mmCIF file of C-alpha atoms in Angstrom:
data_model
loop_
_atom_site.group_PDB
_atom_site.id
_atom_site.type_symbol
_atom_site.label_atom_id
_atom_site.label_comp_id
_atom_site.label_asym_id
_atom_site.label_seq_id
_atom_site.Cartn_x
_atom_site.Cartn_y
_atom_site.Cartn_z
ATOM 1 C CA GLU A 1 22.089 45.303 66.579
ATOM 2 C CA ALA A 2 22.937 41.616 66.644
ATOM 3 C CA ALA A 3 26.493 40.919 65.576
ATOM 4 C CA VAL A 4 27.931 37.811 63.968
ATOM 5 C CA THR A 5 31.401 38.084 62.483
ATOM 6 C CA GLN A 6 33.084 35.524 60.251
ATOM 7 C CA SER A 7 36.696 35.011 59.275
ATOM 8 C CA PRO A 8 38.206 34.765 56.821
ATOM 9 C CA ARG A 9 35.795 36.543 54.468
ATOM 10 C CA SER A 10 37.465 34.933 51.509
ATOM 11 C CA LYS A 11 39.870 32.050 51.070
ATOM 12 C CA VAL A 12 41.469 29.984 48.330
ATOM 13 C CA ALA A 13 42.423 26.480 49.443
ATOM 14 C CA VAL A 14 44.092 23.567 47.704
ATOM 15 C CA THR A 15 42.398 20.224 47.295
ATOM 16 C CA GLY A 16 43.221 17.964 50.234
ATOM 17 C CA GLY A 17 44.197 20.817 52.489
ATOM 18 C CA LYS A 18 42.643 21.733 55.814
ATOM 19 C CA VAL A 19 40.372 24.750 56.090
ATOM 20 C CA THR A 20 38.961 26.332 59.234
ATOM 21 C CA LEU A 21 36.188 28.919 59.073
ATOM 22 C CA SER A 22 35.572 30.853 62.269
ATOM 23 C CA CYS A 23 32.492 32.572 63.639
ATOM 24 C CA HIS A 24 32.086 34.873 66.635
ATOM 25 C CA GLN A 25 28.820 36.238 68.001
ATOM 26 C CA THR A 26 28.185 38.934 70.583
ATOM 27 C CA ASN A 27 24.428 38.309 70.799
ATOM 28 C CA ASN A 28 24.574 36.050 73.854
ATOM 29 C CA HIS A 29 22.629 33.478 71.804
ATOM 30 C CA ASP A 30 22.634 29.803 72.657
ATOM 31 C CA TYR A 31 22.194 28.500 69.113
ATOM 32 C CA MET A 32 24.755 28.800 66.334
ATOM 33 C CA TYR A 33 24.609 27.419 62.809
ATOM 34 C CA TRP A 34 26.740 26.860 59.734
ATOM 35 C CA TYR A 35 25.026 27.053 56.355
ATOM 36 C CA ARG A 36 26.306 26.591 52.856
ATOM 37 C CA GLN A 37 24.916 28.582 49.919
ATOM 38 C CA ASP A 38 25.279 27.429 46.348
ATOM 39 C CA THR A 39 23.603 28.625 43.185
ATOM 40 C CA GLY A 40 20.642 26.360 42.558
ATOM 41 C CA HIS A 41 20.552 24.931 46.073
ATOM 42 C CA GLY A 42 19.769 27.793 48.361
ATOM 43 C CA LEU A 43 20.879 27.656 51.990
ATOM 44 C CA ARG A 44 21.603 24.226 53.431
ATOM 45 C CA LEU A 45 22.386 23.447 57.069
ATOM 46 C CA ILE A 46 25.734 21.753 57.728
ATOM 47 C CA HIS A 47 26.099 21.725 61.529
ATOM 48 C CA TYR A 48 24.563 23.509 64.460
ATOM 49 C CA SER A 49 25.071 23.808 68.198
ATOM 50 C CA TYR A 50 22.818 24.772 71.084
ATOM 51 C CA VAL A 51 25.403 24.676 73.862
ATOM 52 C CA ALA A 52 29.152 25.021 74.199
ATOM 53 C CA ASP A 53 31.202 21.849 73.718
ATOM 54 C CA SER A 54 28.406 20.162 71.784
ATOM 55 C CA THR A 55 27.562 20.094 68.075
ATOM 56 C CA GLU A 56 24.835 18.470 66.007
ATOM 57 C CA LYS A 57 24.693 17.347 62.394
ATOM 58 C CA GLY A 58 22.514 19.244 59.976
ATOM 59 C CA ASP A 59 21.323 18.173 56.540
ATOM 60 C CA ILE A 60 24.689 17.956 54.756
ATOM 61 C CA PRO A 61 27.384 17.191 57.374
ATOM 62 C CA ASP A 62 29.574 14.859 55.290
ATOM 63 C CA GLY A 63 33.082 16.247 54.828
ATOM 64 C CA TYR A 64 32.650 18.841 57.584
ATOM 65 C CA LYS A 65 33.359 18.974 61.298
ATOM 66 C CA ALA A 66 32.282 21.640 63.745
ATOM 67 C CA SER A 67 33.612 22.902 67.049
ATOM 68 C CA ARG A 68 31.906 25.066 69.707
ATOM 69 C CA PRO A 69 34.522 25.830 72.367
ATOM 70 C CA SER A 70 32.479 28.634 73.935
ATOM 71 C CA GLN A 71 29.054 30.240 73.635
ATOM 72 C CA GLU A 72 30.531 32.982 71.426
ATOM 73 C CA ASN A 73 32.606 30.898 69.018
ATOM 74 C CA PHE A 74 31.697 28.267 66.457
ATOM 75 C CA SER A 75 34.106 26.889 63.843
ATOM 76 C CA LEU A 76 33.602 24.847 60.701
ATOM 77 C CA ILE A 77 36.458 22.538 59.752
ATOM 78 C CA LEU A 78 37.154 20.957 56.397
ATOM 79 C CA GLU A 79 39.833 18.347 57.105
ATOM 80 C CA LEU A 80 40.352 17.424 53.446
ATOM 81 C CA ALA A 81 38.986 20.163 51.231
ATOM 82 C CA SER A 82 37.478 19.069 47.938
ATOM 83 C CA LEU A 83 36.421 20.925 44.790
ATOM 84 C CA SER A 84 32.766 20.277 45.624
ATOM 85 C CA GLN A 85 33.125 22.323 48.810
ATOM 86 C CA THR A 86 33.617 25.538 46.847
ATOM 87 C CA ALA A 87 30.752 27.706 48.087
ATOM 88 C CA VAL A 88 29.809 30.624 50.305
ATOM 89 C CA TYR A 89 29.469 29.676 53.965
ATOM 90 C CA PHE A 90 27.281 31.545 56.420
ATOM 91 C CA CYS A 91 27.306 31.432 60.189
ATOM 92 C CA ALA A 92 24.185 32.400 62.097
ATOM 93 C CA SER A 93 23.026 32.650 65.687
ATOM 94 C CA SER A 94 19.593 32.595 67.305
ATOM 95 C CA PRO A 95 18.293 32.890 70.886
ATOM 96 C CA GLY A 96 16.513 29.549 70.592
ATOM 97 C CA GLY A 97 15.901 26.741 68.134
ATOM 98 C CA THR A 98 13.414 26.566 65.280
ATOM 99 C CA GLY A 99 10.879 29.314 65.759
ATOM 100 C CA ASN A 100 13.436 32.030 66.367
ATOM 101 C CA THR A 101 14.950 34.574 64.010
ATOM 102 C CA LEU A 102 18.392 33.781 62.636
ATOM 103 C CA TYR A 103 21.075 36.478 62.644
ATOM 104 C CA PHE A 104 23.590 35.864 59.884
ATOM 105 C CA GLY A 105 27.186 36.873 59.392
ATOM 106 C CA GLU A 106 28.476 38.384 56.152
ATOM 107 C CA GLY A 107 29.650 35.056 54.764
ATOM 108 C CA SER A 108 32.955 33.375 53.916
ATOM 109 C CA ARG A 109 33.651 32.698 50.254
ATOM 110 C CA LEU A 110 35.712 29.522 49.853
ATOM 111 C CA ILE A 111 37.267 28.484 46.581
ATOM 112 C CA VAL A 112 38.953 25.079 46.454
ATOM 113 C CA VAL A 113 41.390 24.586 43.576
ATOM 114 C CA GLN B 1 10.854 17.333 45.195
ATOM 115 C CA GLU B 2 11.748 20.635 46.814
ATOM 116 C CA LYS B 3 10.000 21.155 50.113
ATOM 117 C CA VAL B 4 9.955 24.955 49.754
ATOM 118 C CA GLN B 5 9.422 26.393 46.298
ATOM 119 C CA GLN B 6 9.587 30.088 45.451
ATOM 120 C CA SER B 7 8.287 31.924 42.421
ATOM 121 C CA PRO B 8 9.134 33.734 40.326
ATOM 122 C CA GLU B 9 12.869 33.052 40.144
ATOM 123 C CA SER B 10 13.471 36.659 39.213
ATOM 124 C CA LEU B 11 11.444 39.812 38.846
ATOM 125 C CA ILE B 12 12.116 43.291 37.452
ATOM 126 C CA VAL B 13 9.771 46.122 38.410
ATOM 127 C CA PRO B 14 9.831 49.929 38.141
ATOM 128 C CA GLU B 15 10.257 52.046 41.248
ATOM 129 C CA GLY B 16 6.973 52.549 43.063
ATOM 130 C CA ALA B 17 5.425 49.276 41.903
ATOM 131 C CA MET B 18 3.774 46.727 44.177
ATOM 132 C CA VAL B 19 5.849 43.537 44.363
ATOM 133 C CA SER B 20 4.383 40.100 45.039
ATOM 134 C CA LEU B 21 6.593 37.125 45.885
ATOM 135 C CA ASN B 22 5.292 33.583 46.331
ATOM 136 C CA CYS B 23 6.333 30.584 48.396
ATOM 137 C CA SER B 24 4.781 27.108 48.481
ATOM 138 C CA PHE B 25 5.660 24.487 51.076
ATOM 139 C CA SER B 26 4.933 20.814 51.508
ATOM 140 C CA ASP B 27 4.164 20.396 55.223
ATOM 141 C CA SER B 28 0.708 21.355 56.445
ATOM 142 C CA ALA B 29 1.986 21.069 60.029
ATOM 143 C CA SER B 30 4.669 23.669 59.448
ATOM 144 C CA GLN B 31 5.150 26.239 62.164
ATOM 145 C CA SER B 32 6.542 29.719 61.615
ATOM 146 C CA ILE B 33 7.473 31.099 58.217
ATOM 147 C CA TRP B 34 10.052 33.843 57.614
ATOM 148 C CA TRP B 35 11.051 36.046 54.758
ATOM 149 C CA TYR B 36 14.726 37.005 54.612
ATOM 150 C CA GLN B 37 16.333 39.657 52.409
ATOM 151 C CA GLN B 38 19.843 39.154 51.042
ATOM 152 C CA HIS B 39 21.799 41.887 49.287
ATOM 153 C CA PRO B 40 24.748 40.919 47.053
ATOM 154 C CA GLY B 41 27.783 39.891 49.092
ATOM 155 C CA LYS B 42 25.866 40.082 52.375
ATOM 156 C CA GLY B 43 24.247 37.639 54.771
ATOM 157 C CA PRO B 44 20.454 37.169 54.850
ATOM 158 C CA LYS B 45 18.517 39.500 57.119
ATOM 159 C CA ALA B 46 15.117 38.648 58.589
ATOM 160 C CA LEU B 47 12.317 40.880 57.327
ATOM 161 C CA ILE B 48 9.064 39.488 58.667
ATOM 162 C CA SER B 49 7.631 36.258 60.054
ATOM 163 C CA ILE B 50 4.151 34.783 60.368
ATOM 164 C CA PHE B 51 2.702 31.861 62.295
ATOM 165 C CA SER B 52 -1.067 32.115 62.111
ATOM 166 C CA ASN B 53 -3.282 31.939 59.040
ATOM 167 C CA GLY B 54 -4.120 35.344 57.684
ATOM 168 C CA ASN B 55 -2.012 38.394 57.114
ATOM 169 C CA LYS B 56 0.546 40.496 58.939
ATOM 170 C CA LYS B 57 1.639 43.995 58.033
ATOM 171 C CA GLU B 58 4.848 45.775 58.961
ATOM 172 C CA GLY B 59 5.516 49.090 57.235
ATOM 173 C CA ARG B 60 5.613 48.545 53.457
ATOM 174 C CA LEU B 61 5.583 44.770 53.904
ATOM 175 C CA THR B 62 2.534 42.513 54.091
ATOM 176 C CA VAL B 63 2.686 38.733 54.352
ATOM 177 C CA TYR B 64 -0.263 36.403 53.697
ATOM 178 C CA LEU B 65 -0.357 32.811 54.930
ATOM 179 C CA ASN B 66 -2.851 30.190 53.771
ATOM 180 C CA ARG B 67 -2.078 26.872 55.447
ATOM 181 C CA ALA B 68 -4.865 25.059 53.611
ATOM 182 C CA SER B 69 -3.219 25.814 50.255
ATOM 183 C CA LEU B 70 0.321 25.554 51.689
ATOM 184 C CA HIS B 71 1.125 29.009 50.377
ATOM 185 C CA VAL B 72 2.621 32.194 51.725
ATOM 186 C CA SER B 73 3.232 35.440 49.878
ATOM 187 C CA LEU B 74 5.170 38.622 50.557
ATOM 188 C CA HIS B 75 4.006 41.938 49.169
ATOM 189 C CA ILE B 76 6.166 45.031 49.069
ATOM 190 C CA LYS B 77 4.323 48.306 48.601
ATOM 191 C CA ASP B 78 5.913 51.286 46.851
ATOM 192 C CA SER B 79 9.088 49.407 45.949
ATOM 193 C CA GLN B 80 12.424 51.253 46.028
ATOM 194 C CA PRO B 81 15.757 50.574 44.277
ATOM 195 C CA SER B 82 17.158 49.702 47.723
ATOM 196 C CA ASP B 83 14.676 46.800 47.828
ATOM 197 C CA SER B 84 16.663 45.126 45.038
ATOM 198 C CA ALA B 85 17.899 41.877 46.580
ATOM 199 C CA VAL B 86 17.261 38.146 46.806
ATOM 200 C CA TYR B 87 14.249 37.262 48.956
ATOM 201 C CA LEU B 88 14.356 33.927 50.752
ATOM 202 C CA CYS B 89 11.354 32.087 52.141
ATOM 203 C CA ALA B 90 12.133 29.895 55.173
ATOM 204 C CA VAL B 91 9.637 27.418 56.608
ATOM 205 C CA SER B 92 9.844 25.594 59.919
ATOM 206 C CA MET B 93 8.905 22.022 58.957
ATOM 207 C CA ARG B 94 8.735 18.675 60.688
ATOM 208 C CA SER B 95 11.956 16.654 60.507
ATOM 209 C CA GLY B 96 10.856 13.555 62.389
ATOM 210 C CA GLY B 97 8.884 13.007 65.573
ATOM 211 C CA SER B 98 8.275 16.298 67.288
ATOM 212 C CA ASN B 99 11.365 17.936 65.842
ATOM 213 C CA TYR B 100 11.204 20.844 63.433
ATOM 214 C CA LYS B 101 13.870 22.330 61.223
ATOM 215 C CA LEU B 102 14.105 25.436 59.080
ATOM 216 C CA THR B 103 14.081 24.818 55.323
ATOM 217 C CA PHE B 104 14.952 27.604 52.895
ATOM 218 C CA GLY B 105 13.707 28.121 49.372
ATOM 219 C CA LYS B 106 16.125 29.012 46.561
ATOM 220 C CA GLY B 107 15.017 32.621 46.535
ATOM 221 C CA THR B 108 13.578 35.248 44.211
ATOM 222 C CA LEU B 109 15.876 37.891 42.737
ATOM 223 C CA LEU B 110 14.111 41.258 42.768
ATOM 224 C CA THR B 111 15.389 44.206 40.750
ATOM 225 C CA VAL B 112 13.694 47.586 41.181
ATOM 226 C CA THR B 113 14.642 50.009 38.403
ATOM 227 C CA PRO B 114 14.762 53.786 39.061
#
């Protein structure tokens, strides 16, 4: 069974603070993704990566940075957290790009106050 | 305008009923289409995918794709309370040039009552 683990699973952050969400996969997949899920918007792609040490912007990258230090690890960084970034964040991996099944983690619930 | 639209938004059915979920998309040149299932507090899990026009059956699930009408549907036979979840339609659509990206619908909340 494919495995994608996220940490932390839940976090409360203060406005203007820095938040790092981490993702680790044991699937040996090249592609990793960060999605945001909000009521009324569905899943939206923030950043993705297809190789270590390289990241690409998704549909809503503003206010977010990403880091892929190794094939297994992919982080999402909020340098200055804002109220509008309160959401559930999902990491996913896939063996290839579009056209391949995504394997999601359990999600990280972020509340910015 | 949403590029992937799902209907209905929510659905309540009795155990054993046939469930039909709908998804419309805007790109006739779309590639593969997936249905994902998401239980409360969990990440989405892929259920079934389809690329070619027609239908595909896997166990209690059948998916129908009609590219001419830009419509795909998921049918769940003999629904169970454990099928209660949000069902997400995801369509691989053109994003410029020869690039494609996966676009998700907002989902349909299915509740199967015992």
